[in-house]
Amino acid sequence: MLDAIREHSKGWLAKVILAAITIPFALVGIDTYLRDAGSNVPIAKVGSESISVQEYGNSLQKLRNQLQEEGKTDPSVLDNPDVKRSILDRLIATKLINAEANHLRFIISDDQVHQYLLNMPQFQQDGAFSEDLYYRLLSSNRMSASQFENSLRADMLLQQTRQGIVATAYNTKAAAEHALSIEHQQREVSVAEIKTADFLTQVKVDPAEVKAFYDKHQDNFRVPDQVKLEFVLMSASSLIQGIQVTDQEVKQEFEKNASKFQGDEQRQASHILIGFGVSATPETKQAAKKKAQEILAEVKQSPTKFAELAKKYSQDPGSKDKGGDLGAFGRGMMVKPFEDAVYSMQPGQVSDLVESEFGYHIIKLTGITGQAQSFDAVKAQLKGDLLYQKALAKFSEQAENFSNMVYEQSTSLQPVADAFGIQVQTSAWLTRADGAKFFKSDKLMNSVFSDEVLKDRRNTEAVEVSSNNLVAARVVDYKPASPRTFDEVKAGIEDYLKLEKASKLAAEKGEAALAGLKQGKDADHLEWIPPVTVDRKNAQGLTELTMSNVFKIDTSKLPAYTGALNSNKGYQLIKVTKVSSELAEDDSAKKAAAAELKSALAAEYLAAYVESLKAKAKVNINEQLLSAGSLTQ
């Protein structure tokens, strides 16, 4: 079971789909609730309940933002139809479970809602629920307390129902140990290849076969339609030109982040503290200052006696008995007035009085170790960082204006280029696939090949092709799809047919060899690679095809064999000569296996439950709306 579940949950896309049945959607964050009602056009109907375009769009945008923040993937990947459908499936599952919970009369009491609300971190201030913060957040999102609490109640109901199903996932200790044994099982494997290439000289292709193949598959030999585009790119980088950063701003940034540039530099200092306490009156502070000035005069008269004077006068219990020695420290480790003074001094120098929240300090810098980066050394880097920060801020401010202008002045890109100081660029001839690779966006090229853009020669919408990069394009020339001539593709077809025939011969020889091996016959003509020991997590260099077959072989009798066609490369024979299922007495590993098995069972149960609800409910999806690009912006 674990193998099957793992096989179906590889990759981030599968995890997104799995999340549709394992994560209560609205409890992910407060953003789900704090949205305007938006469009009421339904993208799907679940029984009597509707899922609006706005609800779907908000869900997709939330995932887009989350992935962007985590740096997991280019958010344009979310234009993939499978991802769009997984988000809708998630919403449908939520509607189905909520409807069933209401039908079964599950109840979330007012006390439960309020208790959950009191613990929501979004409304916490200084470790406690803030009523003022709560109402301010709701007000800024145009939502009443009753609306929010009803949404919260519905989501808690979903969570309660889900937990009830998940709680039924039970596995025995023996099942967990068996799963762990399978997970850690090792197999000694060897592989032999019967290569297609070795049979190429044995096959011939008749010219009539080549022509017949061409005639039957002409659609496969068409040159796709192509476009030549004008496009504009607005990015944070494109806005840097014209942005100014002064030397003063760079200096302030250096001082503000001095700890980042200290390198391995540390300073060693001693001090004498005359404290006055946080609640000191002006008179008390004045008295402390007078005493500190008297001690400072004594220190300046006899600088070599600093340690003695510290032991005599200092009120810092942590350093007094050590002659005021504070040891070595870097930036950010002392209060700012103290740090500023220390980092402005030279070794052996004694400061004037330095006031901090603790009192008056007399400081002696006793040494400097290591070396900090100088302002001049990092000035260019800091200036570049500040320029980009300003450009990012400007991009955020101007992105909506850019998108609006592209749409409103849709017959040309020159106005938007002039307004934002960017260039109109021209592409080479591009197919839809070429353009998707060039711009790294299927969405943009889908827009390019729409009737409005292709036939009416309008601008595309502004599309976010990657983080902080917006592109708009328009078609300036078009070539319709056209067939390649027989002469153009004849040689390629001939090679393909030869490969097909040779591959068939390799497969026939491989299957014959496999049958012989299973009967115990020798196969001296086979060249086996040296055996390697693998488990489910360590392939030891074996291919994915090999590994997908290694653990499917029945090993009740060894050696055990199987075979697989390796595309047009040939036929692969796989031999297992040894199986080891020894399991160390590791309680933590057993607990982890039990938890993984329980989690997998819970996901299976919940998925089955949702499917059973779907079978009873009437679910209608507006496929046209689901495929519409505007829903993903």
XYZ file of C-alpha atoms in Angstrom:
633
model
C 0.000 0.000 0.000
C 2.788 2.417 0.856
C 4.365 1.896 -2.564
C 1.083 2.603 -4.315
C 0.446 5.728 -2.290
C 4.008 6.936 -2.726
C 3.831 6.322 -6.471
C 0.756 8.511 -6.746
C 2.068 11.310 -4.575
C 5.392 12.114 -6.260
C 6.016 15.731 -7.166
C 4.568 18.978 -5.936
C 1.549 18.792 -8.259
C 0.428 15.498 -6.751
C 0.866 16.972 -3.289
C -1.379 19.879 -4.269
C -4.044 17.394 -5.402
C -3.596 15.319 -2.244
C -4.029 18.505 -0.202
C -7.543 18.743 -1.603
C -8.593 15.872 0.623
C -6.175 16.109 3.544
C -6.123 19.801 4.502
C -9.188 21.700 5.711
C -9.089 24.513 3.206
C -10.313 27.573 5.059
C -8.290 26.912 8.198
C -5.094 27.420 6.192
C -5.331 31.151 6.815
C -7.534 34.098 7.524
C -7.174 35.364 3.935
C -9.870 32.965 2.766
C -12.429 34.794 4.873
C -11.211 38.327 4.400
C -12.231 38.743 0.776
C -14.910 40.725 -0.969
C -17.860 38.730 -2.233
C -16.765 39.328 -5.865
C -18.374 37.654 -8.849
C -21.248 35.302 -8.101
C -20.916 33.513 -11.443
C -20.627 29.811 -10.561
C -17.680 27.848 -11.882
C -19.199 24.709 -10.373
C -22.382 23.578 -8.628
C -22.311 20.946 -5.897
C -25.879 19.910 -5.246
C -27.650 23.154 -4.326
C -24.362 24.904 -3.447
C -22.373 27.034 -5.903
C -18.638 27.740 -6.151
C -18.205 31.236 -7.589
C -15.493 32.417 -9.941
C -14.280 34.755 -7.181
C -14.033 31.932 -4.647
C -12.082 29.787 -7.092
C -9.853 32.680 -8.191
C -9.035 33.579 -4.580
C -8.060 29.980 -3.857
C -5.756 29.766 -6.856
C -4.180 33.145 -6.136
C -3.544 32.151 -2.525
C -1.627 29.064 -3.655
C 0.240 31.151 -6.244
C 1.352 33.612 -3.540
C 2.308 30.815 -1.162
C 4.491 29.065 -3.739
C 6.083 32.358 -4.717
C 6.907 33.231 -1.098
C 8.412 29.793 -0.514
C 10.357 29.930 -3.784
C 9.117 26.464 -4.715
C 8.153 27.082 -8.300
C 7.474 29.593 -11.000
C 3.862 30.671 -10.262
C 3.060 30.452 -14.000
C 3.085 26.659 -13.524
C -0.315 27.155 -11.904
C -1.735 27.852 -15.366
C -1.485 24.077 -15.892
C -5.018 22.671 -16.409
C -4.331 19.811 -13.965
C -3.459 22.288 -11.215
C -6.563 24.379 -11.917
C -8.730 21.291 -11.642
C -7.026 20.176 -8.421
C -7.898 23.519 -6.804
C -11.512 23.166 -7.925
C -11.576 19.564 -6.655
C -10.416 20.875 -3.303
C -13.300 23.340 -3.143
C -15.789 20.684 -4.269
C -14.554 18.328 -1.525
C -15.061 21.106 1.038
C -18.644 21.727 -0.142
C -19.452 18.008 -0.120
C -18.109 17.399 3.393
C -19.829 20.491 4.798
C -23.152 19.496 3.220
C -22.862 15.996 4.691
C -21.952 17.374 8.117
C -25.034 19.600 8.069
C -27.166 16.657 6.923
C -25.881 14.606 9.869
C -26.618 17.609 12.139
C -23.079 18.028 13.392
C -22.878 21.199 15.489
C -20.143 23.651 16.441
C -21.265 25.606 19.503
C -20.781 29.335 20.057
C -18.354 28.549 22.886
C -16.207 26.421 20.542
C -16.121 29.195 17.936
C -15.192 31.856 20.482
C -12.519 29.687 22.089
C -10.924 29.051 18.688
C -11.204 32.725 17.835
C -9.442 33.770 21.050
C -6.451 31.610 20.085
C -6.097 32.698 16.450
C -2.618 34.278 16.092
C -3.912 36.864 13.597
C -5.772 38.583 16.442
C -3.108 38.250 19.131
C -1.328 41.273 20.539
C 1.291 40.911 23.270
C 0.306 37.274 23.700
C -3.419 37.881 24.188
C -6.550 38.311 22.068
C -7.047 41.955 21.055
C -10.656 42.923 20.454
C -9.520 46.196 18.886
C -7.224 44.380 16.413
C -10.012 41.893 15.628
C -12.523 44.572 14.664
C -9.926 46.648 12.809
C -8.951 43.669 10.629
C -12.571 42.791 9.912
C -13.432 46.412 9.142
C -10.497 46.825 6.750
C -11.765 43.785 4.849
C -15.417 44.893 4.860
C -16.614 41.965 6.910
C -18.853 41.868 9.959
C -18.080 39.792 13.036
C -21.110 37.569 12.402
C -20.009 36.902 8.802
C -16.508 35.981 9.899
C -17.660 33.798 12.781
C -20.157 31.961 10.563
C -17.328 31.237 8.099
C -15.166 30.052 10.957
C -17.963 27.837 12.271
C -18.385 26.221 8.839
C -14.688 25.532 8.635
C -14.504 24.054 12.119
C -17.381 21.795 11.109
C -15.326 20.636 8.127
C -12.373 19.972 10.408
C -14.519 18.046 12.873
C -15.920 15.827 10.119
C -12.467 15.225 8.654
C -10.997 14.301 12.038
C -13.813 11.823 12.616
C -12.935 10.012 9.388
C -9.173 10.196 9.905
C -9.560 8.755 13.421
C -10.837 5.505 11.901
C -7.429 4.920 10.264
C -5.977 2.156 12.405
C -3.045 -0.131 11.827
C -1.557 -2.877 13.963
C 1.991 -3.071 15.255
C 2.559 -6.047 12.950
C 1.373 -4.029 9.935
C 3.728 -1.189 10.799
C 6.674 -3.574 11.214
C 5.795 -5.267 7.921
C 5.671 -1.881 6.183
C 9.035 -0.987 7.697
C 10.480 -4.337 6.615
C 9.331 -3.733 3.025
C 10.647 -0.171 3.123
C 14.132 -1.339 4.218
C 14.313 -4.521 2.140
C 17.484 -4.781 0.057
C 17.907 -6.692 -3.196
C 21.062 -7.661 -5.034
C 20.456 -6.866 -8.684
C 22.210 -7.298 -12.003
C 21.077 -6.044 -15.418
C 21.733 -7.124 -19.002
C 20.806 -5.107 -22.117
C 19.827 -6.410 -25.541
C 20.372 -3.272 -27.606
C 18.213 -2.161 -30.510
C 21.304 -0.692 -32.197
C 22.767 -4.197 -32.615
C 19.873 -5.148 -34.934
C 19.819 -2.083 -37.192
C 22.010 -3.740 -39.856
C 19.569 -6.663 -40.029
C 16.509 -4.665 -41.040
C 15.460 -3.061 -44.302
C 12.684 -0.604 -45.074
C 10.914 -0.608 -48.436
C 10.343 2.853 -50.024
C 6.638 1.986 -50.282
C 6.509 1.554 -46.485
C 7.999 5.021 -46.025
C 5.418 6.595 -48.385
C 2.558 4.711 -46.779
C 3.633 5.909 -43.331
C 3.806 9.517 -44.574
C 0.355 9.327 -46.141
C -1.159 7.847 -42.975
C 0.485 10.329 -40.574
C 0.564 13.589 -42.532
C -0.812 15.521 -39.564
C 2.347 14.598 -37.640
C 4.521 16.279 -40.277
C 2.914 19.693 -40.257
C 4.882 22.826 -39.414
C 2.818 24.413 -36.596
C 1.462 27.901 -37.103
C 3.975 30.577 -36.156
C 3.864 34.192 -35.037
C 6.269 37.061 -34.942
C 5.649 39.194 -31.868
C 6.285 42.623 -30.484
C 6.493 42.522 -26.714
C 7.309 44.681 -23.725
C 8.757 43.510 -20.437
C 8.237 45.495 -17.278
C 10.317 44.219 -14.410
C 11.915 45.613 -11.316
C 15.236 45.528 -13.189
C 13.829 47.520 -16.115
C 12.776 50.314 -13.752
C 16.206 50.827 -12.177
C 17.207 53.358 -14.843
C 16.287 56.796 -13.574
C 16.243 55.772 -9.901
C 18.690 57.682 -7.733
C 20.464 56.548 -4.565
C 22.523 59.146 -2.686
C 25.790 58.508 -0.857
C 23.997 59.528 2.338
C 21.400 56.782 1.821
C 24.171 54.240 1.233
C 25.981 55.367 4.373
C 22.795 55.121 6.415
C 22.180 51.611 5.086
C 25.735 50.625 6.042
C 25.332 51.966 9.564
C 21.891 50.400 9.923
C 23.273 46.971 8.959
C 26.776 47.327 10.350
C 26.559 43.933 12.048
C 26.307 42.263 8.622
C 29.662 43.685 7.587
C 31.660 43.150 10.759
C 33.252 40.004 9.336
C 35.160 38.289 12.109
C 36.000 41.580 13.852
C 35.477 41.657 17.600
C 36.300 44.298 20.170
C 37.508 43.775 23.715
C 36.686 46.440 26.298
C 36.542 47.168 30.012
C 34.195 49.613 31.680
C 33.268 51.307 34.921
C 29.516 51.661 35.408
C 27.828 54.154 37.685
C 24.185 53.118 37.533
C 21.086 55.208 38.083
C 18.218 52.737 37.470
C 15.285 52.931 35.101
C 13.086 54.937 37.487
C 15.755 57.450 38.473
C 14.744 61.056 39.114
C 16.650 63.896 37.448
C 18.353 64.558 40.772
C 19.489 60.924 41.056
C 20.827 60.965 37.501
C 22.661 64.219 38.150
C 24.272 62.773 41.270
C 25.373 59.652 39.341
C 26.791 61.808 36.562
C 28.760 63.921 39.032
C 30.255 60.812 40.632
C 31.111 59.343 37.211
C 32.845 62.577 36.159
C 34.987 62.471 39.321
C 35.996 58.861 38.569
C 36.702 59.748 34.920
C 39.085 62.467 36.071
C 40.860 59.921 38.263
C 41.074 57.441 35.333
C 42.548 60.055 33.016
C 45.097 60.952 35.630
C 46.149 57.308 36.013
C 45.018 55.337 32.901
C 47.116 52.309 33.862
C 45.073 51.907 37.052
C 41.783 51.424 35.127
C 41.314 47.850 36.401
C 41.926 48.898 40.026
C 39.479 51.800 39.733
C 36.886 49.508 38.147
C 37.137 47.100 41.082
C 36.815 50.020 43.461
C 33.981 52.014 41.873
C 32.114 50.022 39.198
C 28.520 49.037 39.964
C 28.403 46.281 37.306
C 28.474 43.051 39.346
C 29.289 40.949 36.270
C 32.577 42.680 35.452
C 33.605 44.580 38.576
C 35.701 41.793 40.101
C 37.452 41.297 36.716
C 38.629 44.886 36.638
C 35.699 45.866 34.389
C 36.698 43.380 31.644
C 33.751 42.551 29.375
C 35.655 40.177 27.131
C 35.358 40.195 23.311
C 32.104 40.966 21.502
C 30.808 41.872 18.053
C 28.220 44.318 16.837
C 24.677 43.863 18.080
C 25.763 42.403 21.423
C 25.787 45.630 23.462
C 23.299 48.489 23.872
C 23.630 50.965 21.022
C 25.248 53.957 22.843
C 27.864 51.617 24.299
C 28.458 49.897 20.935
C 28.721 53.195 19.041
C 31.341 54.455 21.485
C 33.393 51.248 21.397
C 33.426 51.099 17.596
C 34.608 54.708 17.370
C 37.642 54.130 19.623
C 41.223 53.006 19.140
C 42.948 50.375 21.351
C 44.106 51.883 24.666
C 41.731 54.854 24.357
C 39.450 55.812 27.249
C 36.062 57.301 26.430
C 34.274 60.263 27.913
C 31.072 59.475 29.829
C 28.669 57.324 27.778
C 25.055 57.316 28.916
C 22.902 54.226 28.404
C 19.732 52.895 29.988
C 21.904 51.286 32.683
C 23.781 54.388 33.758
C 27.051 56.197 32.938
C 29.926 54.185 31.464
C 33.633 54.930 31.349
C 35.000 52.629 28.639
C 38.513 51.534 27.798
C 39.066 49.714 24.497
C 41.651 47.030 25.221
C 41.906 45.297 21.842
C 40.570 44.552 18.359
C 40.641 41.104 16.744
C 39.666 40.073 13.210
C 38.695 42.523 10.494
C 35.423 44.154 9.439
C 34.484 45.078 5.885
C 35.015 48.775 5.291
C 32.298 51.055 3.945
C 34.279 51.544 0.720
C 34.510 47.778 0.218
C 30.728 47.262 0.319
C 29.554 50.637 -0.993
C 28.891 49.427 -4.561
C 27.032 46.336 -3.324
C 24.879 48.409 -0.961
C 24.084 50.922 -3.668
C 22.979 48.120 -5.991
C 20.798 46.622 -3.253
C 19.144 49.980 -2.555
C 18.549 50.596 -6.252
C 16.821 47.223 -6.566
C 14.764 47.779 -3.397
C 13.522 51.081 -4.818
C 12.865 49.412 -8.169
C 10.817 46.682 -6.478
C 8.758 49.297 -4.669
C 8.230 51.183 -7.927
C 7.281 47.947 -9.703
C 4.636 47.211 -7.058
C 3.235 50.721 -7.474
C 3.240 50.657 -11.283
C 2.212 47.052 -12.101
C -1.504 47.820 -12.111
C -1.014 50.974 -14.225
C 1.032 48.948 -16.715
C -1.669 46.272 -16.975
C -4.411 48.867 -17.390
C -2.580 50.777 -20.133
C -1.843 47.582 -22.092
C -5.563 46.813 -22.009
C -6.909 50.307 -22.605
C -4.538 51.146 -25.497
C -4.776 47.712 -27.037
C -3.742 48.482 -30.640
C -0.099 49.270 -29.858
C 2.568 48.654 -27.241
C 4.397 51.898 -27.950
C 2.326 54.059 -25.545
C 3.052 51.769 -22.605
C 6.736 51.553 -23.618
C 6.982 55.368 -23.711
C 5.133 55.769 -20.422
C 7.362 53.332 -18.526
C 10.655 53.969 -20.316
C 11.000 50.429 -21.672
C 11.682 49.083 -25.173
C 9.324 47.382 -27.595
C 11.182 44.221 -28.604
C 10.579 41.931 -31.591
C 10.793 38.137 -31.478
C 11.900 35.659 -34.115
C 9.247 33.368 -35.632
C 7.757 31.346 -32.777
C 5.452 28.356 -32.579
C 3.218 28.129 -29.537
C 5.697 25.686 -27.940
C 8.721 27.850 -28.853
C 7.048 30.902 -27.322
C 6.131 29.054 -24.129
C 9.806 28.119 -23.695
C 11.078 31.581 -24.630
C 8.757 33.460 -22.269
C 8.475 30.569 -19.797
C 4.717 30.993 -19.867
C 2.021 28.830 -21.457
C -0.505 31.435 -20.395
C 1.032 34.213 -22.482
C 1.160 32.048 -25.609
C -2.415 30.865 -25.106
C -3.376 34.530 -25.111
C -1.236 35.211 -28.223
C -3.080 32.500 -30.177
C -6.540 33.676 -29.087
C -8.765 35.185 -31.800
C -8.703 38.641 -30.232
C -4.911 38.832 -30.333
C -4.167 36.729 -33.430
C -6.916 37.943 -35.745
C -7.788 41.384 -34.348
C -4.131 42.195 -33.596
C -4.876 43.406 -30.069
C -2.391 43.435 -27.199
C -2.405 40.453 -24.877
C -3.166 41.086 -21.235
C -0.135 41.717 -19.031
C 1.028 38.285 -17.842
C 3.286 37.597 -14.854
C 5.800 35.227 -16.440
C 7.872 35.069 -13.258
C 8.176 36.948 -9.998
C 8.266 40.739 -10.617
C 8.226 40.302 -14.413
C 5.191 41.335 -16.491
C 5.032 40.772 -20.243
C 2.487 41.977 -22.803
C 2.710 41.064 -26.492
C 0.989 41.592 -29.816
C 1.160 39.731 -33.133
C 2.877 41.576 -35.995
C 2.999 38.659 -38.474
C 1.517 35.172 -38.771
C 2.231 31.971 -40.705
C -0.534 29.336 -40.705
C 0.342 25.686 -40.167
C 1.548 23.927 -43.325
C 2.480 20.334 -44.219
C 6.085 19.319 -44.765
C 6.701 17.681 -48.127
C 7.448 13.973 -48.405
C 11.005 14.715 -49.547
C 11.605 16.846 -46.443
C 10.706 14.065 -44.026
C 11.477 10.892 -46.001
C 14.893 10.241 -44.426
C 13.539 10.737 -40.905
C 10.637 8.339 -41.505
C 13.008 5.703 -42.869
C 15.227 5.954 -39.769
C 12.182 5.732 -37.498
C 10.830 2.609 -39.231
C 14.259 0.942 -39.060
C 14.424 1.667 -35.354
C 10.936 0.236 -34.840
C 11.830 -3.004 -36.635
C 15.172 -3.340 -34.825
C 13.455 -2.680 -31.498
C 10.972 -5.430 -32.232
C 13.799 -7.890 -32.962
C 15.564 -6.883 -29.707
C 12.333 -7.428 -27.755
C 11.789 -10.858 -29.335
C 15.319 -11.929 -28.437
C 14.948 -10.517 -24.930
C 11.652 -12.285 -24.263
C 13.119 -15.553 -25.540
C 16.146 -15.130 -23.258
C 13.853 -14.328 -20.289
C 11.784 -17.451 -20.906
C 14.973 -19.524 -20.989
C 16.336 -18.014 -17.786
C 13.090 -18.724 -15.952
C 13.376 -22.347 -17.059
C 16.929 -22.532 -15.705
C 18.676 -22.490 -19.068
C 22.065 -20.828 -19.575
C 22.275 -17.522 -21.414
C 25.990 -17.236 -22.104
C 25.467 -14.529 -24.723
C 24.214 -12.070 -22.103
C 26.588 -9.563 -20.497
C 25.417 -8.850 -16.939
C 26.648 -5.745 -15.148
C 28.324 -6.411 -11.774
C 25.603 -6.858 -9.125
C 24.609 -3.914 -6.917
C 22.563 -3.893 -3.711
C 19.624 -1.487 -3.778
C 16.649 -0.528 -1.614
C 13.641 1.633 -2.326
C 15.543 4.840 -1.568
C 18.985 4.015 -2.971
C 19.118 3.070 -6.651
C 22.931 2.813 -6.814
C 22.926 4.201 -10.354
C 20.175 1.976 -11.750
C 17.636 3.663 -14.023
C 14.079 4.515 -13.024
C 12.832 1.814 -15.413
C 14.988 -0.798 -13.705
C 13.996 0.277 -10.194
C 10.309 0.275 -11.106
C 10.648 -3.451 -11.889
C 13.154 -4.594 -9.254
C 10.685 -4.664 -6.372
C 7.872 -6.180 -8.451
C 9.781 -9.426 -9.037
C 8.540 -12.507 -7.162
C 11.601 -13.542 -5.139
C 10.187 -16.723 -3.627
C 12.741 -18.567 -5.769
C 16.206 -17.145 -6.476
C 17.661 -16.139 -8.805
C 14.508 -14.354 -10.008
C 14.155 -12.663 -13.392
C 12.028 -10.126 -15.189
C 12.304 -8.095 -18.385
C 11.141 -4.768 -19.778
C 11.172 -3.000 -23.131
C 13.302 0.102 -22.788
C 11.544 2.309 -25.347
C 13.439 2.027 -28.649
C 16.762 1.476 -26.889
C 16.277 -2.254 -26.520
C 15.187 -4.897 -24.041
C 16.343 -4.998 -20.429
C 16.730 -8.191 -18.423
C 16.796 -7.868 -14.624
C 18.123 -10.532 -12.237
C 17.689 -10.577 -8.436
C 20.145 -12.898 -6.726
C 19.762 -12.001 -3.034
C 17.084 -10.501 -0.748
C 17.748 -9.127 2.728
C 14.889 -8.115 5.022
C 16.803 -7.740 8.266
C 15.359 -5.001 10.443
C 17.249 -3.336 13.263
C 15.451 -3.001 16.583
C 14.936 0.736 16.153
C 11.878 1.968 18.063
C 12.001 5.426 16.481
C 11.996 3.904 12.971
C 9.060 1.664 13.907
C 7.121 4.634 15.282
C 7.857 6.651 12.143
C 6.669 3.768 9.950
C 3.493 3.431 12.004
C 2.826 7.166 11.696
C 3.457 7.117 7.947
C 1.167 4.129 7.464
C -1.574 5.725 9.557
C -1.275 8.982 7.630
C -1.458 7.114 4.325
C -4.492 5.139 5.469
C -6.182 8.332 6.666
C -5.639 9.981 3.280
C -7.040 6.916 1.515
C -10.090 6.810 3.786
C -10.766 10.520 3.330
C -10.372 10.279 -0.449
C -12.781 7.329 -0.542
C -15.245 9.241 1.642
C -15.179 12.253 -0.696
C -15.669 9.971 -3.717
C -18.683 8.368 -2.032
C -20.186 11.826 -1.451
C -19.554 12.734 -5.098
C -21.400 9.624 -6.202
C -24.474 10.742 -4.233
C -24.333 14.450 -5.127
C -24.875 16.181 -8.440
C -21.660 18.014 -9.386
C -21.617 20.243 -12.478
C -18.467 22.066 -13.641
C -18.391 24.974 -16.081
C -15.481 23.710 -18.181
C -15.348 26.891 -20.262
C -14.857 29.051 -17.182
C -12.322 26.615 -15.711
C -10.123 26.880 -18.806
C -10.410 30.688 -18.988
C -7.034 32.384 -18.471
C -8.509 35.362 -16.616
C -9.366 33.183 -13.639
C -5.708 32.663 -12.818
C -4.593 36.265 -12.730
